[in-house]
Amino acid sequence: MLSFITSTLTPVLILLLMGWLFFRIKWLNDGFIEAGSKLVFNVALPALLFLSIARADFSKAANFTLISVGIVGTLVVFTGLMIFSHFAVKPYNARGVVVQGGFRANMGIIGLAYCANTYGQEGLAVASVYMGCITILFNVLSGFVLNFYQGTSRSLLGQVTGMAKNPLILSIAAALPFSYFEWQLPTTLIKTGEYFAQLTLPLALICTGASLQFRSFSSDWFNIVLSTTSKCVVYPTILVAFAYAFGFRGMELGIVLLLAISPTAAASYVMVRNLGGDYRLAASIIAVSTLASLPITALAFGILSKLQLV
């Protein structure tokens, strides 16, 4: 457990805190966060995902049973949380924000950082394919629940078109044939892609830390605690239980835990703001879940390690 904390969690925490501090002392500004996030999302992270999958063993990277576990587990948590929030969360338009924050994990940045630090290149390849498939589901469910409670609408065609243009999804789809057919990439392309890939996680974590927003939680404490508990405790517990029931142990079980237990995704804030929802509540859920997820991750991974399951 100590090794996991020092080698996996501590570097992530340091980069998050550096981003938060640099923004507060004005070494970074909103323009840097916006530009850095665009660079990560459109170039660096797709390069990381492409290289990780393209050079991996397809039979190990594309684990469709594991992906099915993620899909079913996510649907179970989403349905249960939506039913509970429908009766327990007030005001009405906060329900969609709470539900989205309670299952939509930051797999692409913090989750991948956990997996890369813990399991290396092989774990990163498996996590990347899993993440790509579950991210599509995240987008569909988030769009549905926010539209349902905000009273706004975004066409199904628009959502599908947006996902089809997502650089992360495109990079994963492009990499799968290289992995399956064992095609070799040109050395120049590999070297250039590696430069971008090495840039991804440090820049992404610094931008994430810089964008964390803390404010008075007195009026929203119930909604924030509910969403954070669901994201950091309920969601990973359900996913790990499903994966265990399907016979997964070792690296695969660890990947499910580390991706599921990562805090609420920053993309949830963007979607809430675009749909006219309570973006301040969304920002608070992201901030609190980010802080809460670190000690919970250490505890959860430590328990599974003690039981010799990961």
PDB file of C-alpha atoms in Angstrom:
ATOM      1  CA  MET A   1       0.000   0.000   0.000  1.00  0.00           C
ATOM      2  CA  LEU A   2       2.862   2.395   0.841  1.00  0.00           C
ATOM      3  CA  SER A   3       4.410   1.725  -2.554  1.00  0.00           C
ATOM      4  CA  PHE A   4       1.083   2.480  -4.275  1.00  0.00           C
ATOM      5  CA  ILE A   5       0.745   5.765  -2.376  1.00  0.00           C
ATOM      6  CA  THR A   6       4.291   6.923  -3.112  1.00  0.00           C
ATOM      7  CA  SER A   7       4.506   5.775  -6.740  1.00  0.00           C
ATOM      8  CA  THR A   8       0.932   6.350  -7.951  1.00  0.00           C
ATOM      9  CA  LEU A   9      -1.061   8.724  -5.755  1.00  0.00           C
ATOM     10  CA  THR A  10       1.625  11.143  -4.591  1.00  0.00           C
ATOM     11  CA  PRO A  11       2.796  12.232  -8.080  1.00  0.00           C
ATOM     12  CA  VAL A  12      -0.831  12.816  -9.103  1.00  0.00           C
ATOM     13  CA  LEU A  13      -1.523  14.823  -5.945  1.00  0.00           C
ATOM     14  CA  ILE A  14       1.641  16.920  -6.366  1.00  0.00           C
ATOM     15  CA  LEU A  15       0.779  17.860  -9.957  1.00  0.00           C
ATOM     16  CA  LEU A  16      -2.805  18.739  -8.989  1.00  0.00           C
ATOM     17  CA  LEU A  17      -1.565  20.919  -6.120  1.00  0.00           C
ATOM     18  CA  MET A  18       1.049  22.553  -8.365  1.00  0.00           C
ATOM     19  CA  GLY A  19      -1.673  23.501 -10.847  1.00  0.00           C
ATOM     20  CA  TRP A  20      -3.886  24.869  -8.078  1.00  0.00           C
ATOM     21  CA  LEU A  21      -0.998  26.851  -6.543  1.00  0.00           C
ATOM     22  CA  PHE A  22       0.332  28.215  -9.846  1.00  0.00           C
ATOM     23  CA  PHE A  23      -3.130  29.537 -10.708  1.00  0.00           C
ATOM     24  CA  ARG A  24      -3.525  31.183  -7.288  1.00  0.00           C
ATOM     25  CA  ILE A  25      -0.160  32.963  -7.500  1.00  0.00           C
ATOM     26  CA  LYS A  26      -1.013  33.953 -11.094  1.00  0.00           C
ATOM     27  CA  TRP A  27       1.726  31.974 -12.832  1.00  0.00           C
ATOM     28  CA  LEU A  28      -1.128  30.427 -14.812  1.00  0.00           C
ATOM     29  CA  ASN A  29      -4.322  32.091 -16.009  1.00  0.00           C
ATOM     30  CA  ASP A  30      -7.625  31.088 -17.577  1.00  0.00           C
ATOM     31  CA  GLY A  31      -6.127  31.391 -21.033  1.00  0.00           C
ATOM     32  CA  PHE A  32      -3.415  28.854 -20.218  1.00  0.00           C
ATOM     33  CA  ILE A  33      -5.940  26.423 -18.732  1.00  0.00           C
ATOM     34  CA  GLU A  34      -8.171  26.694 -21.792  1.00  0.00           C
ATOM     35  CA  ALA A  35      -5.302  26.361 -24.283  1.00  0.00           C
ATOM     36  CA  GLY A  36      -3.604  23.573 -22.306  1.00  0.00           C
ATOM     37  CA  SER A  37      -6.834  21.622 -21.963  1.00  0.00           C
ATOM     38  CA  LYS A  38      -7.491  21.907 -25.701  1.00  0.00           C
ATOM     39  CA  LEU A  39      -3.966  20.696 -26.463  1.00  0.00           C
ATOM     40  CA  VAL A  40      -4.403  17.709 -24.152  1.00  0.00           C
ATOM     41  CA  PHE A  41      -7.860  16.794 -25.444  1.00  0.00           C
ATOM     42  CA  ASN A  42      -7.190  17.275 -29.163  1.00  0.00           C
ATOM     43  CA  VAL A  43      -3.556  16.182 -29.562  1.00  0.00           C
ATOM     44  CA  ALA A  44      -1.609  14.896 -26.557  1.00  0.00           C
ATOM     45  CA  LEU A  45      -4.131  12.472 -25.031  1.00  0.00           C
ATOM     46  CA  PRO A  46      -5.172  11.040 -28.431  1.00  0.00           C
ATOM     47  CA  ALA A  47      -1.464  10.468 -29.177  1.00  0.00           C
ATOM     48  CA  LEU A  48      -1.025   8.675 -25.841  1.00  0.00           C
ATOM     49  CA  LEU A  49      -4.075   6.479 -26.424  1.00  0.00           C
ATOM     50  CA  PHE A  50      -3.132   5.695 -30.025  1.00  0.00           C
ATOM     51  CA  LEU A  51       0.418   4.616 -29.213  1.00  0.00           C
ATOM     52  CA  SER A  52      -0.637   2.650 -26.125  1.00  0.00           C
ATOM     53  CA  ILE A  53      -3.195   0.610 -28.056  1.00  0.00           C
ATOM     54  CA  ALA A  54      -1.427   0.353 -31.438  1.00  0.00           C
ATOM     55  CA  ARG A  55       1.639  -1.275 -29.864  1.00  0.00           C
ATOM     56  CA  ALA A  56      -0.321  -3.554 -27.503  1.00  0.00           C
ATOM     57  CA  ASP A  57      -1.421  -7.169 -27.816  1.00  0.00           C
ATOM     58  CA  PHE A  58      -4.982  -6.873 -29.159  1.00  0.00           C
ATOM     59  CA  SER A  59      -6.201  -9.948 -27.255  1.00  0.00           C
ATOM     60  CA  LYS A  60      -5.211  -8.288 -23.990  1.00  0.00           C
ATOM     61  CA  ALA A  61      -6.024  -4.643 -24.789  1.00  0.00           C
ATOM     62  CA  ALA A  62      -9.538  -5.247 -26.165  1.00  0.00           C
ATOM     63  CA  ASN A  63     -11.118  -7.211 -23.321  1.00  0.00           C
ATOM     64  CA  PHE A  64     -14.789  -7.181 -24.294  1.00  0.00           C
ATOM     65  CA  THR A  65     -15.953  -9.007 -21.159  1.00  0.00           C
ATOM     66  CA  LEU A  66     -14.296  -6.325 -19.040  1.00  0.00           C
ATOM     67  CA  ILE A  67     -15.936  -3.607 -21.131  1.00  0.00           C
ATOM     68  CA  SER A  68     -19.322  -5.312 -20.699  1.00  0.00           C
ATOM     69  CA  VAL A  69     -18.802  -5.321 -16.924  1.00  0.00           C
ATOM     70  CA  GLY A  70     -18.136  -1.582 -17.061  1.00  0.00           C
ATOM     71  CA  ILE A  71     -21.242  -0.917 -19.145  1.00  0.00           C
ATOM     72  CA  VAL A  72     -23.598  -2.974 -16.980  1.00  0.00           C
ATOM     73  CA  GLY A  73     -22.154  -1.627 -13.723  1.00  0.00           C
ATOM     74  CA  THR A  74     -22.425   1.959 -14.933  1.00  0.00           C
ATOM     75  CA  LEU A  75     -26.048   1.475 -15.983  1.00  0.00           C
ATOM     76  CA  VAL A  76     -26.918  -0.052 -12.598  1.00  0.00           C
ATOM     77  CA  VAL A  77     -25.362   2.845 -10.657  1.00  0.00           C
ATOM     78  CA  PHE A  78     -26.865   5.462 -12.984  1.00  0.00           C
ATOM     79  CA  THR A  79     -30.365   4.010 -12.672  1.00  0.00           C
ATOM     80  CA  GLY A  80     -30.204   3.680  -8.883  1.00  0.00           C
ATOM     81  CA  LEU A  81     -28.769   7.165  -8.420  1.00  0.00           C
ATOM     82  CA  MET A  82     -31.327   8.753 -10.727  1.00  0.00           C
ATOM     83  CA  ILE A  83     -34.219   7.122  -8.844  1.00  0.00           C
ATOM     84  CA  PHE A  84     -32.818   8.159  -5.443  1.00  0.00           C
ATOM     85  CA  SER A  85     -32.017  11.708  -6.584  1.00  0.00           C
ATOM     86  CA  HIS A  86     -35.487  12.123  -8.063  1.00  0.00           C
ATOM     87  CA  PHE A  87     -36.939  11.945  -4.563  1.00  0.00           C
ATOM     88  CA  ALA A  88     -34.086  13.208  -2.360  1.00  0.00           C
ATOM     89  CA  VAL A  89     -32.364  16.033  -4.258  1.00  0.00           C
ATOM     90  CA  LYS A  90     -33.630  19.612  -4.271  1.00  0.00           C
ATOM     91  CA  PRO A  91     -33.985  21.887  -6.167  1.00  0.00           C
ATOM     92  CA  TYR A  92     -35.339  20.095  -9.199  1.00  0.00           C
ATOM     93  CA  ASN A  93     -32.703  21.349 -11.649  1.00  0.00           C
ATOM     94  CA  ALA A  94     -29.860  20.150  -9.371  1.00  0.00           C
ATOM     95  CA  ARG A  95     -30.839  16.508  -9.824  1.00  0.00           C
ATOM     96  CA  GLY A  96     -29.194  16.074 -13.204  1.00  0.00           C
ATOM     97  CA  VAL A  97     -25.982  17.695 -11.931  1.00  0.00           C
ATOM     98  CA  VAL A  98     -25.869  15.390  -8.901  1.00  0.00           C
ATOM     99  CA  VAL A  99     -26.539  12.262 -10.959  1.00  0.00           C
ATOM    100  CA  GLN A 100     -23.898  13.111 -13.561  1.00  0.00           C
ATOM    101  CA  GLY A 101     -21.347  13.928 -10.863  1.00  0.00           C
ATOM    102  CA  GLY A 102     -22.099  10.631  -9.139  1.00  0.00           C
ATOM    103  CA  PHE A 103     -20.963   8.327 -11.947  1.00  0.00           C
ATOM    104  CA  ARG A 104     -18.979  10.259 -14.570  1.00  0.00           C
ATOM    105  CA  ALA A 105     -15.376   9.463 -13.716  1.00  0.00           C
ATOM    106  CA  ASN A 106     -12.276  11.385 -14.810  1.00  0.00           C
ATOM    107  CA  MET A 107     -10.878   8.261 -16.450  1.00  0.00           C
ATOM    108  CA  GLY A 108      -9.056  10.021 -19.269  1.00  0.00           C
ATOM    109  CA  ILE A 109      -6.709  11.997 -17.037  1.00  0.00           C
ATOM    110  CA  ILE A 110      -6.573  10.872 -13.410  1.00  0.00           C
ATOM    111  CA  GLY A 111      -7.732   7.303 -14.073  1.00  0.00           C
ATOM    112  CA  LEU A 112      -5.148   6.762 -16.815  1.00  0.00           C
ATOM    113  CA  ALA A 113      -2.458   8.336 -14.619  1.00  0.00           C
ATOM    114  CA  TYR A 114      -3.292   5.826 -11.872  1.00  0.00           C
ATOM    115  CA  CYS A 115      -3.164   2.889 -14.319  1.00  0.00           C
ATOM    116  CA  ALA A 116       0.040   4.039 -16.052  1.00  0.00           C
ATOM    117  CA  ASN A 117       1.857   4.518 -12.741  1.00  0.00           C
ATOM    118  CA  THR A 118       0.636   1.184 -11.364  1.00  0.00           C
ATOM    119  CA  TYR A 119       0.682  -1.201 -14.325  1.00  0.00           C
ATOM    120  CA  GLY A 120       2.869   0.458 -16.961  1.00  0.00           C
ATOM    121  CA  GLN A 121       2.346   0.217 -20.713  1.00  0.00           C
ATOM    122  CA  GLU A 122       0.305  -3.001 -20.687  1.00  0.00           C
ATOM    123  CA  GLY A 123      -2.126  -1.639 -18.118  1.00  0.00           C
ATOM    124  CA  LEU A 124      -2.371   1.653 -19.992  1.00  0.00           C
ATOM    125  CA  ALA A 125      -3.403  -0.152 -23.201  1.00  0.00           C
ATOM    126  CA  VAL A 126      -6.150  -2.166 -21.470  1.00  0.00           C
ATOM    127  CA  ALA A 127      -7.352   0.931 -19.598  1.00  0.00           C
ATOM    128  CA  SER A 128      -7.416   3.021 -22.794  1.00  0.00           C
ATOM    129  CA  VAL A 129      -9.757   0.701 -24.719  1.00  0.00           C
ATOM    130  CA  TYR A 130     -12.003   0.260 -21.674  1.00  0.00           C
ATOM    131  CA  MET A 131     -12.057   4.018 -21.100  1.00  0.00           C
ATOM    132  CA  GLY A 132     -12.952   4.763 -24.728  1.00  0.00           C
ATOM    133  CA  CYS A 133     -16.012   2.523 -24.668  1.00  0.00           C
ATOM    134  CA  ILE A 134     -17.262   3.655 -21.256  1.00  0.00           C
ATOM    135  CA  THR A 135     -16.703   7.326 -22.176  1.00  0.00           C
ATOM    136  CA  ILE A 136     -19.263   6.957 -24.971  1.00  0.00           C
ATOM    137  CA  LEU A 137     -21.762   5.630 -22.429  1.00  0.00           C
ATOM    138  CA  PHE A 138     -20.916   8.468 -20.034  1.00  0.00           C
ATOM    139  CA  ASN A 139     -21.722  11.046 -22.719  1.00  0.00           C
ATOM    140  CA  VAL A 140     -25.045   9.433 -23.617  1.00  0.00           C
ATOM    141  CA  LEU A 141     -26.213   9.091 -19.996  1.00  0.00           C
ATOM    142  CA  SER A 142     -25.031  12.591 -19.032  1.00  0.00           C
ATOM    143  CA  GLY A 143     -26.800  14.170 -21.985  1.00  0.00           C
ATOM    144  CA  PHE A 144     -29.990  12.293 -21.158  1.00  0.00           C
ATOM    145  CA  VAL A 145     -30.145  13.105 -17.438  1.00  0.00           C
ATOM    146  CA  LEU A 146     -29.205  16.778 -17.839  1.00  0.00           C
ATOM    147  CA  ASN A 147     -31.726  17.310 -20.629  1.00  0.00           C
ATOM    148  CA  PHE A 148     -34.354  15.505 -18.554  1.00  0.00           C
ATOM    149  CA  TYR A 149     -33.989  17.820 -15.543  1.00  0.00           C
ATOM    150  CA  GLN A 150     -32.899  21.075 -17.197  1.00  0.00           C
ATOM    151  CA  GLY A 151     -35.875  21.209 -19.505  1.00  0.00           C
ATOM    152  CA  THR A 152     -33.582  21.844 -22.461  1.00  0.00           C
ATOM    153  CA  SER A 153     -32.949  19.547 -25.344  1.00  0.00           C
ATOM    154  CA  ARG A 154     -30.070  18.485 -27.502  1.00  0.00           C
ATOM    155  CA  SER A 155     -30.915  16.272 -30.435  1.00  0.00           C
ATOM    156  CA  LEU A 156     -29.820  12.637 -30.385  1.00  0.00           C
ATOM    157  CA  LEU A 157     -28.205  13.202 -33.782  1.00  0.00           C
ATOM    158  CA  GLY A 158     -26.205  16.097 -32.323  1.00  0.00           C
ATOM    159  CA  GLN A 159     -24.937  13.936 -29.458  1.00  0.00           C
ATOM    160  CA  VAL A 160     -23.969  11.086 -31.787  1.00  0.00           C
ATOM    161  CA  THR A 161     -22.219  13.492 -34.162  1.00  0.00           C
ATOM    162  CA  GLY A 162     -20.311  15.034 -31.270  1.00  0.00           C
ATOM    163  CA  MET A 163     -19.118  11.627 -30.051  1.00  0.00           C
ATOM    164  CA  ALA A 164     -18.143  10.622 -33.597  1.00  0.00           C
ATOM    165  CA  LYS A 165     -15.876  13.684 -33.744  1.00  0.00           C
ATOM    166  CA  ASN A 166     -14.367  13.106 -30.291  1.00  0.00           C
ATOM    167  CA  PRO A 167     -10.551  12.940 -30.765  1.00  0.00           C
ATOM    168  CA  LEU A 168     -10.216  10.322 -28.011  1.00  0.00           C
ATOM    169  CA  ILE A 169     -12.743   7.991 -29.635  1.00  0.00           C
ATOM    170  CA  LEU A 170     -11.187   8.548 -33.077  1.00  0.00           C
ATOM    171  CA  SER A 171      -7.668   7.790 -31.826  1.00  0.00           C
ATOM    172  CA  ILE A 172      -8.789   4.558 -30.152  1.00  0.00           C
ATOM    173  CA  ALA A 173     -10.700   3.448 -33.261  1.00  0.00           C
ATOM    174  CA  ALA A 174      -7.676   4.231 -35.450  1.00  0.00           C
ATOM    175  CA  ALA A 175      -5.307   2.312 -33.172  1.00  0.00           C
ATOM    176  CA  LEU A 176      -7.305  -0.925 -32.926  1.00  0.00           C
ATOM    177  CA  PRO A 177      -6.475  -2.165 -36.478  1.00  0.00           C
ATOM    178  CA  PHE A 178      -2.761  -1.571 -35.798  1.00  0.00           C
ATOM    179  CA  SER A 179      -3.031  -3.682 -32.664  1.00  0.00           C
ATOM    180  CA  TYR A 180      -5.152  -6.410 -34.280  1.00  0.00           C
ATOM    181  CA  PHE A 181      -3.080  -6.807 -37.463  1.00  0.00           C
ATOM    182  CA  GLU A 182       0.221  -6.021 -35.694  1.00  0.00           C
ATOM    183  CA  TRP A 183       1.061  -3.282 -38.190  1.00  0.00           C
ATOM    184  CA  GLN A 184       4.336  -1.513 -37.546  1.00  0.00           C
ATOM    185  CA  LEU A 185       4.413   2.255 -37.164  1.00  0.00           C
ATOM    186  CA  PRO A 186       7.161   4.396 -38.754  1.00  0.00           C
ATOM    187  CA  THR A 187       9.931   5.274 -36.307  1.00  0.00           C
ATOM    188  CA  THR A 188       9.469   9.012 -36.886  1.00  0.00           C
ATOM    189  CA  LEU A 189       5.752   8.790 -36.094  1.00  0.00           C
ATOM    190  CA  ILE A 190       6.446   6.792 -32.934  1.00  0.00           C
ATOM    191  CA  LYS A 191       9.059   9.256 -31.703  1.00  0.00           C
ATOM    192  CA  THR A 192       6.866  12.299 -32.400  1.00  0.00           C
ATOM    193  CA  GLY A 193       3.857  10.630 -30.808  1.00  0.00           C
ATOM    194  CA  GLU A 194       5.903   9.745 -27.735  1.00  0.00           C
ATOM    195  CA  TYR A 195       6.830  13.402 -27.237  1.00  0.00           C
ATOM    196  CA  PHE A 196       3.148  14.327 -27.192  1.00  0.00           C
ATOM    197  CA  ALA A 197       2.267  11.305 -25.064  1.00  0.00           C
ATOM    198  CA  GLN A 198       4.861  12.269 -22.438  1.00  0.00           C
ATOM    199  CA  LEU A 199       3.316  15.732 -22.314  1.00  0.00           C
ATOM    200  CA  THR A 200      -0.197  14.449 -21.672  1.00  0.00           C
ATOM    201  CA  LEU A 201      -0.528  13.504 -18.013  1.00  0.00           C
ATOM    202  CA  PRO A 202       1.628  16.265 -16.441  1.00  0.00           C
ATOM    203  CA  LEU A 203      -0.077  19.025 -18.442  1.00  0.00           C
ATOM    204  CA  ALA A 204      -3.543  17.523 -17.959  1.00  0.00           C
ATOM    205  CA  LEU A 205      -3.110  17.202 -14.182  1.00  0.00           C
ATOM    206  CA  ILE A 206      -1.721  20.733 -13.851  1.00  0.00           C
ATOM    207  CA  CYS A 207      -4.666  22.147 -15.831  1.00  0.00           C
ATOM    208  CA  THR A 208      -7.086  20.073 -13.757  1.00  0.00           C
ATOM    209  CA  GLY A 209      -5.563  21.347 -10.506  1.00  0.00           C
ATOM    210  CA  ALA A 210      -5.623  24.943 -11.742  1.00  0.00           C
ATOM    211  CA  SER A 211      -9.308  24.682 -12.620  1.00  0.00           C
ATOM    212  CA  LEU A 212     -10.448  23.357  -9.219  1.00  0.00           C
ATOM    213  CA  GLN A 213     -12.921  25.758  -7.625  1.00  0.00           C
ATOM    214  CA  PHE A 214     -13.708  25.861  -3.921  1.00  0.00           C
ATOM    215  CA  ARG A 215     -16.455  27.960  -2.406  1.00  0.00           C
ATOM    216  CA  SER A 216     -18.944  27.914   0.455  1.00  0.00           C
ATOM    217  CA  PHE A 217     -20.768  24.604   0.396  1.00  0.00           C
ATOM    218  CA  SER A 218     -23.325  25.438   3.094  1.00  0.00           C
ATOM    219  CA  SER A 219     -26.330  25.542   0.774  1.00  0.00           C
ATOM    220  CA  ASP A 220     -25.328  22.532  -1.326  1.00  0.00           C
ATOM    221  CA  TRP A 221     -23.651  20.250   1.196  1.00  0.00           C
ATOM    222  CA  PHE A 222     -26.216  17.418   0.889  1.00  0.00           C
ATOM    223  CA  ASN A 223     -26.048  17.353  -2.905  1.00  0.00           C
ATOM    224  CA  ILE A 224     -22.240  17.523  -2.917  1.00  0.00           C
ATOM    225  CA  VAL A 225     -21.868  14.750  -0.318  1.00  0.00           C
ATOM    226  CA  LEU A 226     -24.400  12.545  -2.130  1.00  0.00           C
ATOM    227  CA  SER A 227     -22.710  12.957  -5.505  1.00  0.00           C
ATOM    228  CA  THR A 228     -19.189  12.541  -4.087  1.00  0.00           C
ATOM    229  CA  THR A 229     -20.141   9.445  -2.086  1.00  0.00           C
ATOM    230  CA  SER A 230     -21.699   7.879  -5.146  1.00  0.00           C
ATOM    231  CA  LYS A 231     -18.658   8.707  -7.324  1.00  0.00           C
ATOM    232  CA  CYS A 232     -15.897   7.740  -4.901  1.00  0.00           C
ATOM    233  CA  VAL A 233     -17.518   4.882  -2.953  1.00  0.00           C
ATOM    234  CA  VAL A 234     -20.685   3.437  -4.511  1.00  0.00           C
ATOM    235  CA  TYR A 235     -19.663   3.464  -8.178  1.00  0.00           C
ATOM    236  CA  PRO A 236     -16.239   1.822  -7.706  1.00  0.00           C
ATOM    237  CA  THR A 237     -17.664  -0.705  -5.226  1.00  0.00           C
ATOM    238  CA  ILE A 238     -20.339  -1.820  -7.695  1.00  0.00           C
ATOM    239  CA  LEU A 239     -17.883  -1.984 -10.600  1.00  0.00           C
ATOM    240  CA  VAL A 240     -15.303  -3.976  -8.621  1.00  0.00           C
ATOM    241  CA  ALA A 241     -18.000  -6.342  -7.331  1.00  0.00           C
ATOM    242  CA  PHE A 242     -19.222  -6.985 -10.882  1.00  0.00           C
ATOM    243  CA  ALA A 243     -15.659  -7.504 -12.156  1.00  0.00           C
ATOM    244  CA  TYR A 244     -14.900  -9.897  -9.283  1.00  0.00           C
ATOM    245  CA  ALA A 245     -18.097 -11.845  -9.960  1.00  0.00           C
ATOM    246  CA  PHE A 246     -17.013 -12.284 -13.581  1.00  0.00           C
ATOM    247  CA  GLY A 247     -13.716 -13.747 -12.466  1.00  0.00           C
ATOM    248  CA  PHE A 248     -11.369 -10.814 -12.958  1.00  0.00           C
ATOM    249  CA  ARG A 249      -8.324 -10.630 -10.697  1.00  0.00           C
ATOM    250  CA  GLY A 250      -4.954  -8.939 -10.757  1.00  0.00           C
ATOM    251  CA  MET A 251      -4.324  -6.138 -13.245  1.00  0.00           C
ATOM    252  CA  GLU A 252      -7.829  -6.173 -14.797  1.00  0.00           C
ATOM    253  CA  LEU A 253      -9.542  -5.842 -11.414  1.00  0.00           C
ATOM    254  CA  GLY A 254      -7.101  -3.099 -10.425  1.00  0.00           C
ATOM    255  CA  ILE A 255      -7.809  -1.188 -13.637  1.00  0.00           C
ATOM    256  CA  VAL A 256     -11.561  -1.337 -13.017  1.00  0.00           C
ATOM    257  CA  LEU A 257     -11.020   0.047  -9.517  1.00  0.00           C
ATOM    258  CA  LEU A 258      -8.586   2.803 -10.526  1.00  0.00           C
ATOM    259  CA  LEU A 259     -10.704   4.062 -13.429  1.00  0.00           C
ATOM    260  CA  ALA A 260     -13.986   3.881 -11.506  1.00  0.00           C
ATOM    261  CA  ILE A 261     -12.649   5.517  -8.345  1.00  0.00           C
ATOM    262  CA  SER A 262     -11.169   8.530 -10.147  1.00  0.00           C
ATOM    263  CA  PRO A 263     -13.040  11.753  -9.269  1.00  0.00           C
ATOM    264  CA  THR A 264     -15.823  13.427 -11.215  1.00  0.00           C
ATOM    265  CA  ALA A 265     -14.719  14.408 -14.715  1.00  0.00           C
ATOM    266  CA  ALA A 266     -14.081  18.053 -15.558  1.00  0.00           C
ATOM    267  CA  ALA A 267     -16.172  17.524 -18.703  1.00  0.00           C
ATOM    268  CA  SER A 268     -19.261  17.354 -16.474  1.00  0.00           C
ATOM    269  CA  TYR A 269     -18.815  21.070 -15.672  1.00  0.00           C
ATOM    270  CA  VAL A 270     -18.641  21.970 -19.356  1.00  0.00           C
ATOM    271  CA  MET A 271     -21.787  20.023 -20.214  1.00  0.00           C
ATOM    272  CA  VAL A 272     -23.753  21.495 -17.294  1.00  0.00           C
ATOM    273  CA  ARG A 273     -22.721  25.038 -18.226  1.00  0.00           C
ATOM    274  CA  ASN A 274     -23.596  24.549 -21.888  1.00  0.00           C
ATOM    275  CA  LEU A 275     -27.072  23.357 -20.932  1.00  0.00           C
ATOM    276  CA  GLY A 276     -27.685  26.228 -18.506  1.00  0.00           C
ATOM    277  CA  GLY A 277     -27.535  24.146 -15.324  1.00  0.00           C
ATOM    278  CA  ASP A 278     -26.042  24.873 -11.906  1.00  0.00           C
ATOM    279  CA  TYR A 279     -22.405  24.946 -12.998  1.00  0.00           C
ATOM    280  CA  ARG A 280     -21.258  26.165  -9.566  1.00  0.00           C
ATOM    281  CA  LEU A 281     -22.625  22.974  -8.013  1.00  0.00           C
ATOM    282  CA  ALA A 282     -20.918  20.963 -10.763  1.00  0.00           C
ATOM    283  CA  ALA A 283     -17.586  22.702 -10.038  1.00  0.00           C
ATOM    284  CA  SER A 284     -17.955  22.026  -6.305  1.00  0.00           C
ATOM    285  CA  ILE A 285     -18.629  18.322  -6.903  1.00  0.00           C
ATOM    286  CA  ILE A 286     -15.496  18.093  -9.061  1.00  0.00           C
ATOM    287  CA  ALA A 287     -13.366  19.821  -6.416  1.00  0.00           C
ATOM    288  CA  VAL A 288     -14.634  17.815  -3.423  1.00  0.00           C
ATOM    289  CA  SER A 289     -14.573  14.475  -5.246  1.00  0.00           C
ATOM    290  CA  THR A 290     -10.985  15.164  -6.370  1.00  0.00           C
ATOM    291  CA  LEU A 291      -9.857  15.674  -2.779  1.00  0.00           C
ATOM    292  CA  ALA A 292     -11.918  12.774  -1.421  1.00  0.00           C
ATOM    293  CA  SER A 293     -10.865  10.281  -4.070  1.00  0.00           C
ATOM    294  CA  LEU A 294      -7.172  10.282  -3.152  1.00  0.00           C
ATOM    295  CA  PRO A 295      -7.379   8.813   0.397  1.00  0.00           C
ATOM    296  CA  ILE A 296     -10.294   6.571  -0.641  1.00  0.00           C
ATOM    297  CA  THR A 297      -8.230   5.241  -3.557  1.00  0.00           C
ATOM    298  CA  ALA A 298      -5.310   4.480  -1.245  1.00  0.00           C
ATOM    299  CA  LEU A 299      -7.610   2.646   1.179  1.00  0.00           C
ATOM    300  CA  ALA A 300      -9.479   0.693  -1.507  1.00  0.00           C
ATOM    301  CA  PHE A 301      -6.351  -0.376  -3.388  1.00  0.00           C
ATOM    302  CA  GLY A 302      -4.716  -1.296  -0.093  1.00  0.00           C
ATOM    303  CA  ILE A 303      -7.632  -3.544   0.863  1.00  0.00           C
ATOM    304  CA  LEU A 304      -7.621  -5.336  -2.508  1.00  0.00           C
ATOM    305  CA  SER A 305      -3.835  -5.728  -2.292  1.00  0.00           C
ATOM    306  CA  LYS A 306      -4.123  -7.150   1.214  1.00  0.00           C
ATOM    307  CA  LEU A 307      -6.635  -9.672  -0.119  1.00  0.00           C
ATOM    308  CA  GLN A 308      -4.206 -10.396  -2.998  1.00  0.00           C
ATOM    309  CA  LEU A 309      -6.835  -9.514  -5.612  1.00  0.00           C
ATOM    310  CA  VAL A 310      -4.830  -6.861  -7.511  1.00  0.00           C
TER     311      VAL A 310
END
